Structure formats: structure tokens, C-alpha cells
XYZ file of N, CA and C in Angstrom:
561
model
N 15.983 52.980 -1.219
C 14.722 53.673 -1.539
C 13.522 52.888 -1.550
N 13.508 51.651 -2.125
C 12.329 50.829 -2.095
C 11.844 50.522 -0.700
N 12.809 50.226 0.089
C 12.478 49.949 1.524
C 11.948 51.114 2.343
N 12.464 52.362 2.007
C 11.934 53.579 2.642
C 10.476 53.760 2.217
N 10.221 53.563 0.928
C 8.859 53.751 0.444
C 7.860 52.794 0.951
N 8.342 51.413 1.054
C 7.424 50.444 1.571
C 7.210 50.556 3.031
N 8.112 51.025 3.806
C 7.998 51.254 5.202
C 7.267 52.496 5.592
N 7.068 53.351 4.620
C 6.240 54.606 4.880
C 4.955 54.233 5.265
N 4.336 54.780 6.360
C 3.030 54.406 6.813
C 1.964 54.573 5.701
N 1.978 55.525 4.853
C 1.015 55.720 3.909
C 1.123 54.627 2.816
N 2.206 54.129 2.503
C 2.453 53.074 1.574
C 1.815 51.747 2.024
N 2.291 51.142 3.183
C 1.885 49.907 3.563
C 0.396 49.893 4.011
N -0.001 50.994 4.590
C -1.456 51.068 4.920
C -2.333 51.052 3.657
N -1.912 51.869 2.751
C -2.632 51.886 1.419
C -2.725 50.514 0.716
N -1.606 49.832 0.643
C -1.533 48.598 -0.036
C -2.282 47.504 0.650
N -2.070 47.364 2.047
C -2.823 46.456 2.796
C -4.300 46.813 2.781
N -4.666 47.989 2.831
C -6.086 48.387 2.745
C -6.714 48.053 1.439
N -5.943 48.231 0.366
C -6.436 47.864 -0.904
C -6.607 46.387 -1.113
N -5.703 45.611 -0.496
C -5.730 44.163 -0.531
C -6.962 43.669 0.271
N -7.237 44.307 1.352
C -8.403 43.954 2.069
C -9.697 44.360 1.330
N -9.643 45.481 0.665
C -10.832 45.912 -0.119
C -11.046 44.932 -1.284
N -10.011 44.491 -1.990
C -10.136 43.541 -3.023
C -10.679 42.161 -2.545
N -10.123 41.799 -1.322
C -10.696 40.545 -0.781
C -12.170 40.698 -0.557
N -12.521 41.654 0.154
C -13.963 41.778 0.460
C -14.827 41.912 -0.831
N -14.342 42.657 -1.824
C -15.072 42.781 -3.099
C -15.313 41.451 -3.743
N -14.191 40.584 -3.819
C -14.426 39.307 -4.431
C -15.283 38.434 -3.656
N -15.134 38.433 -2.371
C -15.855 37.554 -1.492
C -17.364 37.922 -1.518
N -17.684 39.144 -1.675
C -19.074 39.530 -1.664
C -19.770 39.352 -3.086
N -19.006 39.356 -4.118
C -19.552 39.317 -5.460
C -19.196 38.422 -6.395
N -18.278 37.431 -6.069
C -17.769 36.537 -7.080
C -18.961 35.425 -7.485
N -19.772 35.056 -6.653
C -20.803 34.105 -6.865
C -22.206 34.691 -7.029
N -22.287 35.963 -7.335
C -23.569 36.641 -7.573
C -24.102 36.233 -8.907
N -25.332 35.951 -8.954
C -26.086 35.700 -10.141
C -27.525 36.089 -10.015
N -28.149 36.502 -11.138
C -29.441 36.902 -11.218
C -30.418 35.921 -10.665
N -31.594 36.213 -10.264
C -32.590 35.288 -9.798
C -32.931 34.306 -10.800
N -32.998 32.930 -10.462
C -33.137 31.755 -11.294
C -31.969 31.522 -12.202
N -30.934 32.097 -11.896
C -29.590 31.823 -12.787
C -28.793 30.916 -11.955
N -27.817 30.251 -12.603
C -26.770 29.403 -12.077
C -25.441 29.922 -12.486
N -24.558 30.185 -11.581
C -23.266 30.655 -11.969
C -22.205 29.762 -11.292
N -21.279 29.226 -12.026
C -20.185 28.573 -11.472
C -18.922 29.457 -11.690
N -18.545 30.199 -10.527
C -17.629 31.245 -10.701
C -16.235 30.678 -11.038
N -15.471 31.427 -11.871
C -14.109 30.944 -12.300
C -13.168 32.003 -11.825
N -11.928 31.839 -12.177
C -10.881 32.769 -11.868
C -11.172 34.156 -12.591
N -11.669 34.185 -13.799
C -11.982 35.285 -14.514
C -13.094 36.174 -13.786
N -14.047 35.530 -13.233
C -15.097 36.131 -12.451
C -14.620 36.819 -11.259
N -13.605 36.099 -10.588
C -13.035 36.672 -9.416
C -12.130 37.859 -9.696
N -11.374 37.728 -10.752
C -10.515 38.895 -11.124
C -11.306 40.017 -11.689
N -12.396 39.836 -12.390
C -13.167 40.863 -12.897
C -13.757 41.859 -11.790
N -13.879 41.202 -10.640
C -14.460 42.061 -9.510
C -13.525 43.171 -9.183
N -12.200 43.132 -9.385
C -11.376 44.143 -8.914
C -10.398 44.703 -9.919
N -10.065 43.901 -10.950
C -9.005 44.303 -11.869
C -9.364 45.407 -12.810
N -10.637 45.672 -13.058
C -10.912 46.647 -13.970
C -11.541 48.042 -13.373
N -11.685 47.983 -12.041
C -12.196 49.178 -11.473
C -11.222 49.567 -10.314
N -10.864 48.662 -9.420
C -10.121 48.993 -8.215
C -8.666 49.200 -8.571
N -8.087 48.249 -9.284
C -6.637 48.289 -9.487
C -6.204 49.456 -10.397
N -6.855 49.852 -11.499
C -6.418 50.947 -12.265
C -6.544 52.320 -11.557
N -7.574 52.527 -10.819
C -7.715 53.794 -10.145
C -6.839 53.969 -8.963
N -6.949 53.069 -8.117
C -6.146 53.079 -6.832
C -4.628 52.834 -7.103
N -4.367 52.073 -8.223
C -3.050 51.786 -8.584
C -2.469 53.124 -9.060
N -3.246 53.875 -9.935
C -2.634 55.181 -10.388
C -2.478 56.110 -9.241
N -3.301 56.161 -8.234
C -2.974 56.961 -7.107
C -1.756 56.612 -6.335
N -1.536 55.324 -6.156
C -0.387 54.888 -5.540
C 0.926 55.212 -6.306
N 0.792 55.057 -7.651
C 1.953 55.411 -8.516
C 2.259 56.857 -8.367
N 1.242 57.738 -8.344
C 1.529 59.170 -8.146
C 2.152 59.400 -6.792
N 1.540 58.785 -5.723
C 2.111 59.020 -4.395
C 3.633 58.509 -4.358
N 3.849 57.319 -4.828
C 5.225 56.708 -4.732
C 6.168 57.551 -5.638
N 5.792 58.032 -6.757
C 6.751 58.695 -7.667
C 7.045 60.096 -7.016
N 6.019 60.727 -6.372
C 6.370 61.939 -5.750
C 7.253 61.818 -4.636
N 6.956 60.850 -3.753
C 7.784 60.671 -2.580
C 9.276 60.315 -2.978
N 9.410 59.478 -3.999
C 10.689 59.045 -4.402
C 11.472 60.046 -5.053
N 10.782 60.919 -5.942
C 11.425 61.984 -6.738
C 11.885 63.141 -5.784
N 11.091 63.407 -4.733
C 11.531 64.563 -3.917
C 12.033 64.109 -2.521
N 12.387 62.804 -2.440
C 12.962 62.265 -1.178
C 14.249 62.850 -0.818
N 15.093 63.077 -1.788
C 16.467 63.697 -1.504
C 16.346 65.159 -1.041
N 15.480 65.835 -1.572
C 15.273 67.246 -1.209
C 14.663 67.368 0.194
N 13.672 66.476 0.484
C 13.129 66.574 1.762
C 14.016 66.091 2.881
N 14.998 65.284 2.554
C 16.004 64.922 3.531
C 17.273 65.774 3.507
N 17.162 66.942 2.792
C 18.402 67.824 2.695
C 19.572 67.109 2.145
N 19.417 66.171 1.182
C 20.473 65.409 0.636
C 20.754 65.749 -0.746
N 19.822 66.682 -1.363
C 19.956 66.859 -2.880
C 21.358 67.501 -3.222
N 21.834 68.343 -2.415
C 23.049 69.044 -2.782
C 24.199 67.996 -2.696
N 24.220 67.165 -1.731
C 25.236 66.081 -1.704
C 25.232 65.203 -2.833
N 23.918 64.768 -3.218
C 23.859 63.847 -4.408
C 24.243 64.526 -5.630
N 23.902 65.895 -5.684
C 24.283 66.669 -6.941
C 25.855 66.693 -7.140
N 26.554 66.787 -5.959
C 27.984 66.921 -6.077
C 28.691 65.634 -6.139
N 28.040 64.450 -6.206
C 28.662 63.196 -6.304
C 28.881 62.791 -7.785
N 29.569 61.836 -8.057
C 29.844 61.364 -9.318
C 28.861 60.561 -10.018
N 27.671 60.466 -9.418
C 26.666 59.673 -9.981
C 25.916 60.532 -11.020
N 25.686 59.963 -12.197
C 24.955 60.847 -13.186
C 23.556 60.863 -12.935
N 22.891 61.848 -13.631
C 21.398 61.925 -13.531
C 20.640 60.724 -14.079
N 21.256 60.162 -15.149
C 20.595 58.956 -15.764
C 20.525 57.764 -14.820
N 21.646 57.729 -14.128
C 21.693 56.569 -13.182
C 20.690 56.758 -12.070
N 20.523 57.938 -11.560
C 19.479 58.167 -10.552
C 18.118 58.026 -11.054
N 17.895 58.419 -12.280
C 16.614 58.239 -12.929
C 16.349 56.803 -13.095
N 17.269 56.028 -13.590
C 17.158 54.642 -13.764
C 16.841 53.918 -12.451
N 17.550 54.354 -11.359
C 17.262 53.719 -10.056
C 15.830 53.963 -9.625
N 15.365 55.194 -9.888
C 13.904 55.460 -9.498
C 12.977 54.593 -10.365
N 13.248 54.353 -11.595
C 12.478 53.448 -12.459
C 12.548 52.131 -11.958
N 13.654 51.582 -11.541
C 13.719 50.200 -10.966
C 12.928 50.116 -9.664
N 13.208 51.053 -8.779
C 12.552 51.144 -7.451
C 11.002 51.066 -7.570
N 10.533 51.857 -8.488
C 8.966 51.908 -8.651
C 8.554 50.681 -9.400
N 9.314 50.115 -10.241
C 8.823 48.941 -10.939
C 8.712 47.749 -9.788
N 9.732 47.691 -8.887
C 9.536 46.716 -7.845
C 8.362 46.940 -6.972
N 8.111 48.193 -6.720
C 6.862 48.465 -5.941
C 5.599 48.234 -6.666
N 5.658 48.434 -7.946
C 4.387 48.049 -8.776
C 4.180 46.521 -8.780
N 5.371 45.758 -8.839
C 5.208 44.308 -8.808
C 4.633 43.802 -7.487
N 5.148 44.483 -6.399
C 4.688 44.051 -5.086
C 3.164 44.380 -5.002
N 2.721 45.495 -5.454
C 1.362 45.977 -5.433
C 0.530 44.900 -6.210
N 0.906 44.568 -7.372
C 0.242 43.633 -8.313
C 0.143 42.292 -7.677
N 1.236 41.875 -7.097
C 1.329 40.494 -6.463
C 0.331 40.452 -5.294
N 0.371 41.534 -4.496
C -0.579 41.511 -3.354
C -2.050 41.563 -3.810
N -2.354 42.311 -4.844
C -3.749 42.316 -5.347
C -4.112 40.894 -5.800
N -3.279 40.300 -6.616
C -3.636 39.051 -7.144
C -3.663 37.959 -6.025
N -2.932 38.072 -4.994
C -2.978 37.239 -3.869
C -4.240 37.341 -3.180
N -4.697 38.588 -2.922
C -5.979 38.790 -2.235
C -7.131 38.174 -3.063
N -7.099 38.383 -4.357
C -8.158 37.761 -5.185
C -8.105 36.250 -5.100
N -6.945 35.725 -5.166
C -6.656 34.296 -5.207
C -7.227 33.710 -3.887
N -6.870 34.296 -2.742
C -7.357 33.843 -1.435
C -8.922 33.884 -1.308
N -9.428 34.983 -1.829
C -10.881 35.193 -1.758
C -11.556 34.127 -2.729
N -10.997 33.896 -3.856
C -11.538 32.841 -4.708
C -11.509 31.555 -4.051
N -10.495 31.209 -3.385
C -10.395 29.893 -2.736
C -11.332 29.804 -1.537
N -11.536 30.916 -0.828
C -12.400 30.975 0.317
C -13.887 30.768 -0.025
N -14.290 31.316 -1.198
C -15.698 31.367 -1.536
C -16.023 30.148 -2.478
N -15.219 29.921 -3.574
C -15.507 28.943 -4.492
C -14.612 27.683 -4.364
N -15.028 26.707 -5.030
C -14.104 25.508 -5.120
C -13.576 25.285 -6.447
N -13.754 26.324 -7.276
C -13.176 26.301 -8.679
C -11.717 26.241 -8.593
N -11.043 25.630 -9.544
C -9.612 25.666 -9.577
C -9.137 26.942 -10.141
N -7.885 27.333 -9.671
C -7.324 28.567 -10.096
C -6.788 28.396 -11.593
N -7.101 29.348 -12.371
C -6.619 29.431 -13.787
C -5.454 30.310 -13.799
N -4.235 29.859 -13.698
C -2.975 30.695 -13.592
C -2.882 31.565 -14.806
N -3.291 31.038 -15.996
C -3.114 31.892 -17.244
C -3.976 33.040 -17.209
N -5.165 32.943 -16.561
C -6.116 34.122 -16.461
C -5.506 35.181 -15.488
N -4.929 34.682 -14.381
C -4.225 35.627 -13.489
C -3.170 36.349 -14.165
N -2.222 35.726 -14.956
C -1.176 36.243 -15.579
C -1.662 37.302 -16.755
N -2.675 36.847 -17.456
C -3.192 37.760 -18.508
C -3.755 39.047 -17.867
N -4.560 38.882 -16.921
C -5.275 40.109 -16.319
C -4.182 40.985 -15.611
N -3.242 40.365 -15.019
C -2.148 41.146 -14.308
C -1.350 41.855 -15.416
N -1.146 41.279 -16.576
C -0.444 42.015 -17.644
C -1.281 43.200 -18.175
N -2.502 42.972 -18.294
C -3.455 44.018 -18.833
C -3.431 45.234 -17.868
N -3.227 45.009 -16.541
C -3.211 46.114 -15.622
C -1.930 46.675 -15.301
N -0.860 45.784 -15.352
C 0.507 46.254 -14.942
C 1.160 47.186 -16.009
N 0.919 46.928 -17.223
C 1.512 47.745 -18.280
C 1.086 49.096 -18.184
N -0.268 49.409 -18.269
C -0.654 50.786 -18.105
C -0.142 51.479 -16.851
N -0.084 50.824 -15.729
C 0.432 51.391 -14.499
C 1.978 51.623 -14.603
N 2.570 50.796 -15.289
C 4.085 51.014 -15.434
C 4.313 52.139 -16.289
N 3.649 52.323 -17.437
C 3.738 53.497 -18.333
C 3.423 54.744 -17.505
N 2.377 54.778 -16.735
C 1.964 55.924 -15.906
C 3.165 56.250 -14.988
N 3.838 55.216 -14.376
C 4.957 55.416 -13.548
C 6.081 56.092 -14.277
N 6.422 55.633 -15.420
C 7.435 56.254 -16.250
C 7.073 57.748 -16.586
N 5.809 57.972 -16.836
C 5.464 59.440 -17.130
C 5.590 60.317 -15.855
N 5.127 59.696 -14.751
C 5.292 60.453 -13.491
C 6.675 60.767 -13.105
N 7.541 59.799 -13.176
C 8.952 60.051 -12.755
C 9.579 61.007 -13.812
N 9.167 60.855 -15.129
C 9.806 61.760 -16.098
C 9.384 63.203 -15.820
N 8.089 63.441 -15.544
C 7.578 64.730 -15.238
C 8.268 65.281 -13.911
N 8.446 64.418 -12.981
C 9.012 64.870 -11.749
C 10.565 65.341 -12.062
N 11.115 64.603 -12.876
C 12.523 64.843 -13.188
C 12.778 66.121 -14.054
N 11.720 66.413 -14.870
C 11.888 67.538 -15.823
C 11.383 68.818 -15.051
N 10.530 68.869 -14.016
C 10.083 69.967 -13.346
C 10.879 70.214 -12.171
N 11.266 71.399 -11.970
C 12.032 71.772 -10.723
C 11.119 72.021 -9.509
N 9.832 72.225 -9.780
C 8.871 72.393 -8.744
C 7.889 71.252 -8.548
N 7.741 70.703 -7.336
C 6.941 69.429 -7.093
C 5.516 69.799 -7.470
N 5.068 71.005 -7.049
C 3.638 71.383 -7.289
C 3.268 71.344 -8.758
N 4.251 71.880 -9.615
C 4.050 71.989 -11.087
C 3.966 70.531 -11.544
N 4.852 69.726 -11.137
C 4.814 68.360 -11.619
C 3.515 67.636 -11.305
N 3.000 67.901 -10.046
C 1.904 67.167 -9.544
C 0.589 67.809 -10.297
N 0.594 69.086 -10.680
C -0.477 69.679 -11.482
C -0.499 69.003 -12.844
N 0.666 68.814 -13.494
C 0.680 68.127 -14.796
C 0.229 66.716 -14.720
N 0.672 66.017 -13.632
C 0.245 64.627 -13.506
C -1.274 64.535 -13.219
N -1.839 65.479 -12.473
C -3.229 65.494 -12.226
C -4.078 65.707 -13.479
N -3.448 66.490 -14.386
C -4.083 66.858 -15.649
C -4.185 65.620 -16.540
N -2.960 64.820 -16.516
C -2.891 63.613 -17.275
C -3.939 62.647 -16.736
N -3.975 62.452 -15.387
C -4.920 61.525 -14.868
C -6.362 61.862 -15.063
N -6.702 63.174 -15.054
C -8.009 63.662 -15.263
C -8.423 63.296 -16.634
N -7.482 63.593 -17.655
C -7.672 63.218 -19.122
C -7.878 61.796 -19.224
N -7.027 61.017 -18.611
C -7.045 59.563 -18.813
C -8.323 58.867 -18.192
N -8.861 59.392 -17.112
C -9.981 58.827 -16.402
C -11.328 59.449 -16.894
N -11.317 60.459 -17.675
C -12.494 61.019 -18.149
C -12.910 60.394 -19.511
N -14.181 60.633 -19.922
C -14.663 60.054 -21.194
C -14.185 60.868 -22.413
N -13.403 61.999 -22.190
C -13.098 62.872 -23.210
C -12.204 62.230 -24.350
N -11.216 61.466 -24.039
C -10.427 60.703 -25.094
C -11.248 59.849 -25.891
N -12.219 59.084 -25.248
C -12.901 58.149 -26.064
C -13.919 58.879 -27.032
N -14.447 60.066 -26.511
C -15.331 60.888 -27.393
C -14.541 61.460 -28.477
N -13.210 61.760 -28.373
C -12.367 62.358 -29.320
C -11.910 61.173 -30.294
N -12.170 59.944 -29.924
C -11.674 58.858 -30.893
C -10.272 58.233 -30.504
N -9.775 58.736 -29.360
C -8.460 58.294 -28.916
C -8.653 57.145 -28.012
N -8.483 55.866 -28.458
C -8.785 54.690 -27.671
C -7.597 54.319 -26.800
N -6.392 54.568 -27.219
C -5.222 54.184 -26.423
C -4.446 55.401 -26.083
């Protein structure tokens, strides 16, 4: 399943396009400073160019795309009845979907970090701060992983793909809007 999702044209074009976008974003803005200012860019400056804007939003869209494709892959291939009649339990199938999407999220995060790393080495001569890369990757990977769990769970609970997508869209709209912060819900 992981191989099928990664070889899907939408997946690899999206991931490579996002890596190129991250590279160009870091190259164009990592050494920006106000007039008469001096900036010695570090790994934190390079990561801040993409990790707080690009990765959460586009990562969420990729998670929704991958979870939808994976959850409804059997039905689209007309294999759902054969799988339902097999001895494999629903828990094992759900767990395999979690594992598959976890691997895809790790690939996505590694590719984004690699793009930032190459851009940082291309523009600056500052040494890489590995701890900063791991810290910011953890900050972004955990919410994306939890969103992946929610998406797969909603897809497994709903019998209709459209209903599951509407619920996921409501969750994303609520998450990306200022409404939770205005209501005092920080996390």
C-alpha cells in the first residue's frame, strides 16, 4: 500500500513540488535582513522559512489525500468484498493503514528537512544544527501524525467517503481558523 501511494502521480508530484517550494522559499529568504541590519542565518532561520507555514498546511492536505486514497483503495479496486471475507481482522487492516501513513509522513518530513538542509548549505556557510532540525521536525510531525490518526479513524467509521471527507474538512476548517484561539482552546 505504501508503494502504491508513493507511486501515485498525485503523491510524488505533490511531495517533490513541496520540496522544490521549500527549497526556493529558504533560498530566497534565509538571509533577508532589514536595511542596515546584519544577519548571520542559522538552521533555525532556514527552518522557520517553511516549518510553520508550508509544512502544516500542505502536510495536512497530503495527509487527507493519502488517508482517503488508502482507506478507499480496496473499494476502488473492487477488492473490498474479498478482503472482508478473509481471515484478517479489521483491527489489523486499520493498524496497517496507520503504519503505511506513518511511513509516508516520515518520508514527507525527511524530504522537507532535506530540502531545507540543501538550501541552507547552498545559501549560507553556517553549520547545520542537527538538534534544531530534530526539534522542529518533532513540532510539526506530531500534529500531522495525530491528524492522520483522526482521518483514518473517520474513514473507517464512515461508510461513505464523502461524509468522511466532509467531517475531515470541518475539522481542518476549525483547526486552521482563529475560532479555537478566540474560544480559548490553545491545543
